Coordinates of C-alpha atoms in Angstrom, one line a residue:
X1438 CA -60.1 -12.6 16.7
X1439 CA -57.4 -15.2 17.0
X1440 CA -55.1 -16.6 14.3
X1441 CA -55.4 -19.9 12.4
X1442 CA -52.3 -22.1 11.8
X1443 CA -51.8 -21.0 8.2
X1444 CA -52.0 -17.3 9.3
X1445 CA -49.3 -17.9 11.9
X1446 CA -47.1 -19.8 9.5
X1447 CA -47.4 -17.1 6.8
X1448 CA -46.7 -14.4 9.4
X1449 CA -43.5 -16.2 10.4
X1450 CA -42.4 -16.5 6.7
X1451 CA -43.4 -13.0 5.8
X1452 CA -42.1 -11.2 8.8
X1453 CA -45.2 -9.3 9.4
X1454 CA -48.8 -9.6 10.5
X1455 CA -51.3 -11.0 7.9
X1456 CA -55.0 -11.1 7.3
X1457 CA -57.1 -13.5 5.2
X1458 CA -56.9 -12.3 1.6
X1459 CA -53.5 -10.6 1.8
X1460 CA -50.9 -11.2 -0.8
X1461 CA -47.6 -11.7 0.9
X1462 CA -44.0 -12.6 0.0
X1463 CA -42.8 -15.6 2.1
X1464 CA -39.3 -16.9 2.7
X1465 CA -39.0 -20.3 1.4
X1466 CA -37.5 -23.0 3.6
X1467 CA -37.2 -25.7 1.0
X1468 CA -37.5 -25.7 -2.8
X1469 CA -37.8 -29.2 -4.1
X1470 CA -38.2 -30.7 -7.6
X1471 CA -38.7 -34.2 -8.9
X1472 CA -37.0 -36.0 -11.7
X1473 CA -40.2 -35.2 -13.6
X1474 CA -39.9 -31.4 -14.0
X1475 CA -36.7 -30.9 -12.1
X1476 CA -34.6 -30.6 -15.3
X1477 CA -36.9 -27.8 -16.5
X1478 CA -36.4 -26.0 -13.2
X1479 CA -32.7 -26.2 -13.7
X1480 CA -32.8 -25.1 -17.4
X1481 CA -35.1 -22.2 -16.6
X1482 CA -32.9 -20.9 -13.8
X1483 CA -29.8 -21.1 -15.9
X1484 CA -31.5 -19.5 -18.9
X1485 CA -32.5 -16.5 -16.9
X1486 CA -29.5 -16.1 -14.6
X1487 CA -26.7 -17.8 -16.5
X1488 CA -24.9 -21.1 -16.0
X1489 CA -22.6 -19.7 -13.4
X1490 CA -25.3 -18.2 -11.2
X1491 CA -25.7 -19.7 -7.7
X1492 CA -28.9 -20.6 -6.0
X1493 CA -29.7 -18.5 -2.9
X1494 CA -29.0 -21.4 -0.5
X1495 CA -27.9 -24.8 -1.5
X1496 CA -28.9 -26.2 1.8
X1497 CA -32.6 -25.3 1.1
X1498 CA -32.8 -27.0 -2.4
X1499 CA -33.7 -30.7 -2.8
X1500 CA -34.2 -33.0 -5.7
X1501 CA -36.1 -36.3 -5.5
X1502 CA -36.1 -39.0 -8.2
X1503 CA -39.4 -40.8 -7.6
X1504 CA -41.6 -40.8 -10.6
X1505 CA -39.4 -42.9 -13.0
X1506 CA -36.8 -44.5 -10.9
X1507 CA -34.8 -46.2 -12.2
X1508 CA -35.2 -44.5 -15.5
X1509 CA -37.0 -46.4 -18.3
X1510 CA -35.9 -44.3 -21.3
X1511 CA -33.0 -42.2 -22.5
X1512 CA -35.0 -39.0 -22.2
X1513 CA -35.6 -39.6 -18.5
X1514 CA -32.0 -40.6 -18.0
X1515 CA -30.8 -37.4 -19.6
X1516 CA -33.1 -35.2 -17.5
X1517 CA -31.9 -37.0 -14.4
X1518 CA -28.3 -36.3 -15.5
X1519 CA -29.0 -32.6 -15.9
X1520 CA -30.2 -32.5 -12.3
X1521 CA -27.2 -34.5 -10.9
X1522 CA -24.7 -32.3 -12.6
X1523 CA -26.6 -29.0 -11.5
X1524 CA -26.6 -30.3 -7.9
X1525 CA -22.9 -31.0 -8.1
X1526 CA -22.1 -27.6 -9.5
X1527 CA -24.2 -25.9 -6.9
X1528 CA -23.0 -27.8 -3.9
X1529 CA -26.5 -29.1 -3.3
X1530 CA -26.3 -32.1 -1.0
X1531 CA -30.0 -33.1 -0.8
X1532 CA -30.2 -35.1 -4.0
X1533 CA -32.2 -38.2 -3.4
X1534 CA -31.4 -40.4 -6.3
X1535 CA -33.2 -43.5 -7.7
X1536 CA -32.6 -45.5 -4.6
X1537 CA -34.7 -43.5 -2.0
X1538 CA -38.4 -43.3 -2.9
X1539 CA -41.2 -40.8 -2.9
X1540 CA -40.0 -37.3 -2.4
X1541 CA -42.3 -36.0 0.3
X1542 CA -41.8 -39.2 2.4
X1543 CA -38.0 -39.2 1.8
X1544 CA -37.7 -35.6 2.9
X1545 CA -39.7 -36.2 6.0
X1546 CA -37.5 -39.2 7.0
X1547 CA -34.4 -37.1 6.3
X1548 CA -35.6 -34.4 8.8
X1549 CA -36.0 -31.6 6.2
X1550 CA -39.6 -30.9 7.1
X1551 CA -40.6 -29.0 10.2
X1552 CA -43.9 -27.4 11.4
X1553 CA -44.2 -24.0 9.9
X1554 CA -41.8 -24.6 7.0
X1555 CA -42.7 -23.1 3.7
X1556 CA -42.0 -25.8 1.0
X1557 CA -42.3 -25.6 -2.7
X1558 CA -42.4 -28.7 -4.9
X1559 CA -43.1 -29.7 -8.4
X1560 CA -45.6 -32.3 -7.2
X1561 CA -49.3 -31.4 -6.9
X1562 CA -49.5 -33.5 -3.7
X1563 CA -46.6 -31.7 -2.0
X1564 CA -49.2 -30.4 0.5
X1565 CA -49.4 -33.8 2.2
X1566 CA -46.5 -32.5 4.3
X1567 CA -49.1 -30.6 6.2
X1568 CA -49.3 -33.9 8.1
X1569 CA -46.6 -32.5 10.3
X1570 CA -47.7 -28.9 10.2
X1571 CA -45.7 -27.6 7.2
X1572 CA -47.1 -25.2 4.6
X1573 CA -46.1 -27.3 1.6
X1574 CA -47.5 -26.6 -1.9
X1575 CA -47.2 -27.9 -5.4
X1576 CA -46.2 -25.2 -7.8
X1577 CA -45.0 -24.9 -11.5
X1578 CA -41.4 -25.4 -12.6
X1579 CA -41.0 -21.6 -13.1
X1580 CA -42.0 -20.9 -9.5
X1581 CA -39.3 -23.3 -8.2
X1582 CA -36.8 -21.8 -10.6
X1583 CA -37.7 -18.3 -9.4
X1584 CA -37.3 -19.4 -5.8
X1585 CA -33.7 -20.4 -6.5
X1586 CA -32.9 -16.7 -7.1
X1587 CA -33.8 -15.1 -3.8
X1588 CA -35.6 -17.8 -1.8
X1589 CA -39.0 -16.2 -1.7
X1590 CA -42.4 -16.8 -3.2
X1591 CA -45.7 -15.0 -3.0
X1592 CA -49.1 -16.3 -1.8
X1593 CA -52.6 -15.2 -1.0
X1594 CA -53.4 -15.9 2.7
X1595 CA -56.3 -18.5 2.5
X1596 CA -59.4 -18.9 4.7
X1597 CA -59.4 -22.0 6.9
X1598 CA -61.9 -24.8 7.3
X1599 CA -61.8 -27.0 10.4
X1600 CA -62.6 -30.7 10.4
X1601 CA -63.2 -32.3 13.8
X1602 CA -62.9 -36.1 13.9
X1603 CA -63.9 -38.3 16.8
X1604 CA -64.4 -42.0 17.5
X1605 CA -62.5 -45.2 16.8
X1606 CA -62.4 -47.0 13.5
X1607 CA -64.3 -50.3 13.4
X1608 CA -62.3 -53.4 12.2
X1609 CA -61.7 -53.3 8.5
X1610 CA -62.1 -49.5 8.3
X1611 CA -59.3 -47.0 8.4
X1612 CA -58.1 -43.4 7.8
X1613 CA -58.3 -43.9 4.0
X1614 CA -62.0 -44.6 4.3
X1615 CA -62.5 -41.4 6.2
X1616 CA -60.5 -39.4 3.5
X1617 CA -62.7 -41.0 0.8
X1618 CA -65.8 -40.1 2.6
X1619 CA -64.7 -36.5 3.0
X1620 CA -63.8 -36.3 -0.7
X1621 CA -67.3 -37.6 -1.6
X1622 CA -69.0 -35.2 0.7
X1623 CA -67.2 -32.1 -0.4
X1624 CA -66.5 -32.8 -4.1
X1625 CA -63.7 -31.7 -6.4
X1626 CA -64.2 -28.0 -5.5
X1627 CA -65.2 -28.3 -1.8
X1628 CA -62.0 -26.9 -0.5
X1629 CA -61.3 -24.3 -3.2
X1630 CA -58.0 -22.5 -2.1
X1631 CA -58.7 -23.3 1.6
X1632 CA -56.4 -24.4 4.3
X1633 CA -58.0 -27.1 6.4
X1634 CA -57.1 -27.9 10.0
X1635 CA -57.8 -31.5 11.2
X1636 CA -58.4 -31.8 14.9
X1637 CA -60.2 -34.0 17.5
X1638 CA -59.5 -37.2 19.5
X1639 CA -59.2 -39.4 16.3
X1640 CA -56.5 -37.1 14.9
X1641 CA -54.6 -36.8 18.2
X1642 CA -54.2 -40.6 18.3
X1643 CA -53.4 -41.0 14.6
X1644 CA -50.1 -42.3 13.4
X1645 CA -47.9 -40.4 11.0
X1646 CA -49.0 -42.8 8.2
X1647 CA -52.6 -42.1 9.0
X1648 CA -52.0 -38.3 9.0
X1649 CA -50.2 -38.6 5.7
X1650 CA -53.2 -40.4 4.2
X1651 CA -55.7 -37.9 5.5
X1652 CA -53.7 -35.0 3.9
X1653 CA -52.9 -36.8 0.7
X1654 CA -56.0 -35.9 -1.3
X1655 CA -56.7 -32.3 -0.2
X1656 CA -55.6 -31.4 -3.8
X1657 CA -58.4 -33.5 -5.1
X1658 CA -60.9 -31.1 -3.4
X1659 CA -58.9 -28.0 -4.7
X1660 CA -57.6 -27.2 -1.2
X1661 CA -54.4 -25.3 -0.7
X1662 CA -52.9 -27.0 2.4
X1663 CA -54.0 -29.4 5.1
X1664 CA -52.5 -28.8 8.6
X1665 CA -52.1 -31.1 11.6
X1666 CA -49.8 -30.0 14.3
X1667 CA -47.6 -32.9 15.6
X1668 CA -48.3 -34.5 19.0
X1669 CA -47.6 -37.7 20.9
X1670 CA -45.6 -40.3 19.0
X1671 CA -45.6 -38.3 15.8
X1672 CA -44.0 -35.4 17.6
X1673 CA -41.4 -37.6 19.1
X1674 CA -40.6 -39.1 15.7
X1675 CA -40.3 -35.7 14.1
X1676 CA -38.0 -34.4 16.9
X1677 CA -35.7 -37.3 16.6
X1678 CA -35.4 -36.5 12.8
X1679 CA -35.7 -32.8 12.6
X1680 CA -34.4 -31.6 16.0
X1681 CA -35.7 -30.0 19.2
X1682 CA -36.8 -26.8 17.4
X1683 CA -39.9 -28.7 16.4
X1684 CA -41.2 -28.5 20.0
X1685 CA -41.1 -24.7 20.1
X1686 CA -42.6 -24.4 16.6
X1687 CA -45.6 -26.5 17.6
X1688 CA -46.3 -24.2 20.6
X1689 CA -45.8 -21.1 18.5
X1690 CA -47.8 -22.0 15.4
X1691 CA -50.8 -23.9 16.8
X1692 CA -54.1 -22.2 16.1
X1693 CA -55.5 -19.8 18.8
X1694 CA -58.6 -21.1 20.6
X1695 CA -60.6 -18.1 19.2
X1696 CA -59.4 -18.5 15.7
X1697 CA -62.1 -17.8 13.0
X1698 CA -63.0 -20.6 10.5
X1699 CA -65.0 -20.2 7.3
X1700 CA -66.6 -23.7 7.9
X1701 CA -66.5 -26.4 10.6
X1702 CA -67.4 -30.0 9.9
X1703 CA -67.5 -33.0 12.2
X1704 CA -67.1 -36.7 11.6
X1705 CA -67.5 -39.8 13.8
X1706 CA -65.5 -42.6 12.4
X1707 CA -67.1 -45.2 14.7
X1708 CA -70.0 -45.5 12.2
X1709 CA -67.9 -45.4 9.2
X1710 CA -67.7 -48.3 6.6
X1711 CA -65.2 -49.1 3.8
X1712 CA -65.5 -46.5 1.0
X1713 CA -64.6 -46.5 -2.7
X1714 CA -63.8 -43.8 -5.2
X1715 CA -65.4 -45.2 -8.3
X1716 CA -64.4 -44.5 -11.9
X1717 CA -63.6 -41.9 -13.2
X1718 CA -63.1 -39.3 -10.5
X1719 CA -61.9 -39.3 -6.8
X1720 CA -65.2 -37.7 -5.6
X1721 CA -67.5 -40.4 -7.3
X1722 CA -67.7 -42.1 -3.9
X1723 CA -69.8 -45.1 -2.8
X1724 CA -69.6 -47.6 0.0
X1725 CA -67.6 -50.7 -1.0
X1726 CA -70.6 -52.8 -0.4
X1727 CA -72.5 -51.1 -3.2
X1728 CA -69.7 -52.0 -5.8
X1729 CA -68.7 -55.4 -4.2
X1730 CA -68.5 -58.1 -6.9
X1731 CA -67.0 -55.9 -9.7
X1732 CA -64.3 -57.9 -11.5
X1733 CA -60.8 -56.5 -11.1
X1734 CA -57.8 -57.2 -13.4
X1735 CA -55.1 -55.5 -11.3
X1736 CA -54.5 -54.2 -7.8
X1737 CA -51.8 -51.7 -6.8
X1738 CA -51.1 -50.9 -3.2
X1739 CA -48.7 -48.0 -2.5
X1740 CA -48.3 -44.3 -3.6
X1741 CA -47.9 -41.2 -1.5
X1742 CA -51.2 -41.8 0.0
X1743 CA -50.8 -45.4 1.3
X1744 CA -47.2 -46.6 0.9
X1745 CA -46.1 -46.5 4.6
X1746 CA -45.3 -49.6 6.5
X1747 CA -48.6 -49.4 8.4
X1748 CA -50.5 -49.4 5.2
X1749 CA -48.6 -52.3 3.8
X1750 CA -48.9 -54.2 7.2
X1751 CA -52.7 -53.7 7.1
X1752 CA -52.8 -55.2 3.6
X1753 CA -50.6 -58.1 4.8
X1754 CA -53.0 -58.8 7.7
X1755 CA -55.9 -59.1 5.4
X1756 CA -53.9 -61.4 3.0
X1757 CA -53.0 -63.8 5.8
X1758 CA -56.5 -63.8 7.2
X1759 CA -57.8 -64.7 3.8
X1760 CA -55.5 -67.7 3.2
X1761 CA -52.2 -66.1 2.0
X1762 CA -52.8 -66.3 -1.8
X1763 CA -54.1 -63.8 -4.3
X1764 CA -56.5 -64.6 -7.2
X1765 CA -54.6 -66.3 -10.1
X1766 CA -56.4 -63.9 -12.6
X1767 CA -55.5 -60.8 -10.7
X1768 CA -52.2 -59.0 -11.0
X1769 CA -51.1 -57.5 -7.7
X1770 CA -48.3 -55.0 -7.2
X1771 CA -47.1 -53.5 -3.9
X1772 CA -44.9 -50.4 -3.8
X1773 CA -43.4 -49.1 -0.6
X1774 CA -43.1 -45.3 -0.3
X1775 CA -39.4 -45.3 0.7
X1776 CA -36.3 -47.6 1.0
X1777 CA -36.7 -47.2 4.8
X1778 CA -40.2 -48.6 4.5
X1779 CA -39.0 -51.3 2.1
X1780 CA -36.4 -52.5 4.5
X1781 CA -38.8 -52.6 7.4
X1782 CA -41.2 -54.7 5.3
X1783 CA -38.3 -57.2 4.5
X1784 CA -37.1 -57.3 8.2
X1785 CA -40.6 -58.1 9.4
X1786 CA -41.1 -60.9 6.9
X1787 CA -43.9 -59.3 4.9
X1788 CA -42.1 -59.4 1.6
X1789 CA -41.6 -63.2 1.8
X1790 CA -45.3 -63.7 2.3
X1791 CA -46.2 -61.3 -0.5
X1792 CA -43.9 -63.1 -3.0
X1793 CA -45.2 -66.5 -1.9
X1794 CA -48.8 -65.2 -2.4
X1795 CA -48.0 -64.3 -6.0
X1796 CA -47.6 -60.6 -5.5
X1797 CA -45.0 -58.3 -7.2
X1798 CA -43.1 -56.3 -4.6
X1799 CA -41.3 -53.4 -6.2
X1800 CA -38.6 -50.8 -5.3
X1801 CA -39.9 -47.6 -3.8
X1802 CA -41.3 -45.1 -6.3
X1803 CA -44.5 -43.2 -7.2
X1804 CA -45.2 -46.2 -9.4
X1805 CA -48.6 -46.6 -10.8
X1806 CA -49.9 -43.0 -10.2
X1807 CA -49.4 -42.7 -13.9
X1808 CA -49.1 -44.9 -17.0
X1809 CA -45.5 -43.8 -17.3
X1810 CA -44.5 -46.7 -15.1
X1811 CA -44.3 -50.5 -15.2
X1812 CA -47.7 -52.1 -14.7
X1813 CA -49.8 -49.7 -16.9
X1814 CA -53.3 -51.0 -17.6
X1815 CA -54.4 -52.1 -21.1
X1816 CA -57.6 -50.8 -22.6
X1817 CA -60.6 -52.3 -21.0
X1818 CA -59.0 -53.5 -17.9
X1819 CA -60.3 -52.5 -14.4
X1820 CA -57.9 -51.7 -11.7
X1821 CA -58.0 -51.0 -7.9
X1822 CA -55.4 -48.8 -6.3
X1823 CA -54.6 -46.9 -3.1
X1824 CA -53.5 -43.9 -5.2
X1825 CA -55.1 -40.4 -4.9
X1826 CA -56.4 -40.1 -8.5
X1827 CA -58.4 -42.3 -10.8
X1828 CA -59.1 -40.1 -13.8
X1829 CA -59.8 -42.0 -17.0
X1830 CA -56.7 -43.3 -18.6
X1831 CA -54.5 -42.2 -15.7
X1832 CA -52.8 -45.5 -15.7
X1833 CA -53.7 -46.6 -19.2
X1834 CA -55.9 -45.4 -22.0
X1835 CA -59.3 -47.1 -21.9
X1836 CA -58.9 -48.5 -18.4
X1837 CA -60.8 -47.6 -15.3
X1838 CA -59.7 -47.5 -11.6
X1839 CA -61.4 -47.8 -8.3
X1840 CA -59.6 -46.2 -5.3
X1841 CA -59.8 -48.3 -2.1
X1842 CA -58.0 -48.6 1.3
X1843 CA -55.1 -51.0 1.5
X1844 CA -57.3 -53.5 3.4
X1845 CA -60.1 -53.3 0.8
X1846 CA -57.5 -53.5 -2.0
X1847 CA -56.0 -56.7 -0.6
X1848 CA -59.3 -58.3 0.0
X1849 CA -60.1 -57.5 -3.6
X1850 CA -56.7 -59.0 -4.7
X1851 CA -57.5 -62.3 -3.0
X1852 CA -61.1 -62.6 -4.4
X1853 CA -60.5 -61.1 -7.8
X1854 CA -63.4 -58.8 -7.3
X1855 CA -64.1 -55.8 -5.2
X1856 CA -64.5 -57.1 -1.6
X1857 CA -65.5 -55.7 1.7
X1858 CA -62.6 -56.7 4.1
X1859 CA -64.8 -56.8 7.1
X1860 CA -66.2 -60.1 6.0
X1861 CA -62.9 -61.7 6.6
X1862 CA -61.5 -60.0 9.7
X1863 CA -62.4 -61.4 13.1

C-alpha cells in the first residue's frame, strides 16, 4: 500500500520508514514561540540547561510577537524583553517583533516554511501551515524548550482522512463557508488526531489565502494537521520566498495514488450557501439565512483564519456594494494578518474607504481572538468575527460571538444585524 503525505513527511524527518501508529523521533526544522508563552520557553530552557547553554541551531528558532503587540501591560513588556535578550544572546535572527504580525503568516512570508518541514509552535493553530504542505503543530512551552536542546521531538504517526472538493463558489460564498460547513458536519471530535489531505479541482485552483482559511480550524475538529501540497500560483509564490528546493519537495512528499485513507469525504461547493458558527461553539453551525436578523454590536474581520489581503478585499467589495457606510450602532474593526498585507491594503486604497465608512483599521496582530486585546466585548454584547473560535467569554465575559466569512461579516456590519451577503452582490 502507498504512503500518505504525513507518512512521507515523518519518514523524511525520522530518517526511517514509518507506519500508522508508530512513535517516532523527528528532526525539527523550526521551533517557534509567541510573545504569549515564549518567555516561559526561554526560562524553562535556561532552568534545565543553564543560562550559558546554546540552542541546537539558532537559524531554526523563531519568535513572533503577535498576541499583544504592541504590549498593553508591564507584564507583557517584561516577557517580550526576556525573549529579545535571549535571542540576542543566542544569535537568533528570526525575531519578528511588534511590527510584523501573526506568526504563522509572517514566517510564511519570510520563506521559513517549506513543504515537509516539521514545525513546532506555541500556538494551537500552528497547523494552518499545512496550507503549504508543512507538518506544523501546536505544542506546549516545555516541548519547544526541549526542542531547543537537540532539535528533535516525538510524535505518533496519524491516520489520514481525505477530503475531495469540487465545483466553483457561487457569488457571496467562499472558502470560509466551506470550512464552517465541514466543522459543522464533523463536529469538535470529527478529526481526532488525524491528518487530513485536501484535494480536488477547487483546492487546485485555490489561492494561498483560501488554503490558509481551509486549514485554520482543523484544531477545532481535534485534527493533528491539514495538508495541501502547493501547486500553480501558490507554488510560484512559495518558490519565490523559500527557494527552488520547494519544487523537489512537492514531488517527493505528495501522497501516492494508492495511499490508504481511514475516511474519504466529498464536497461540491457549487451548491454551498453562507454558513455561520453560532454561539458558543465552532461546530454549532447553521446557514446564515437561519440566523439573519440577529442584532450585532461589534464586527471583527481578521485573525489567522481570514486576515489576508484577499479576505479584506472581499469585505471591501461588500462594503462598497452596500453603500460604503457601516451601521452607526455597530463597532467594526479590521485587522490585517501582517504588515505586508497592511501595506497592500493601504496601497490599493482600501484603508481610506474603511476609515471613511466608520471602521477602525488596526496594526497587524492576532487581535480579537481573545479578550486580552483592544476591543473586548462587554457582558451582554453580541459580536461577529472571522476568527476560528467563539467559546463563551472568549472575547469578553458574558458576550456571545457568531463566526462568519469576511463577506457575511461586512454585510452584517453595514446592516447592524446578521445579513446574507448574496442579497447585495450582483
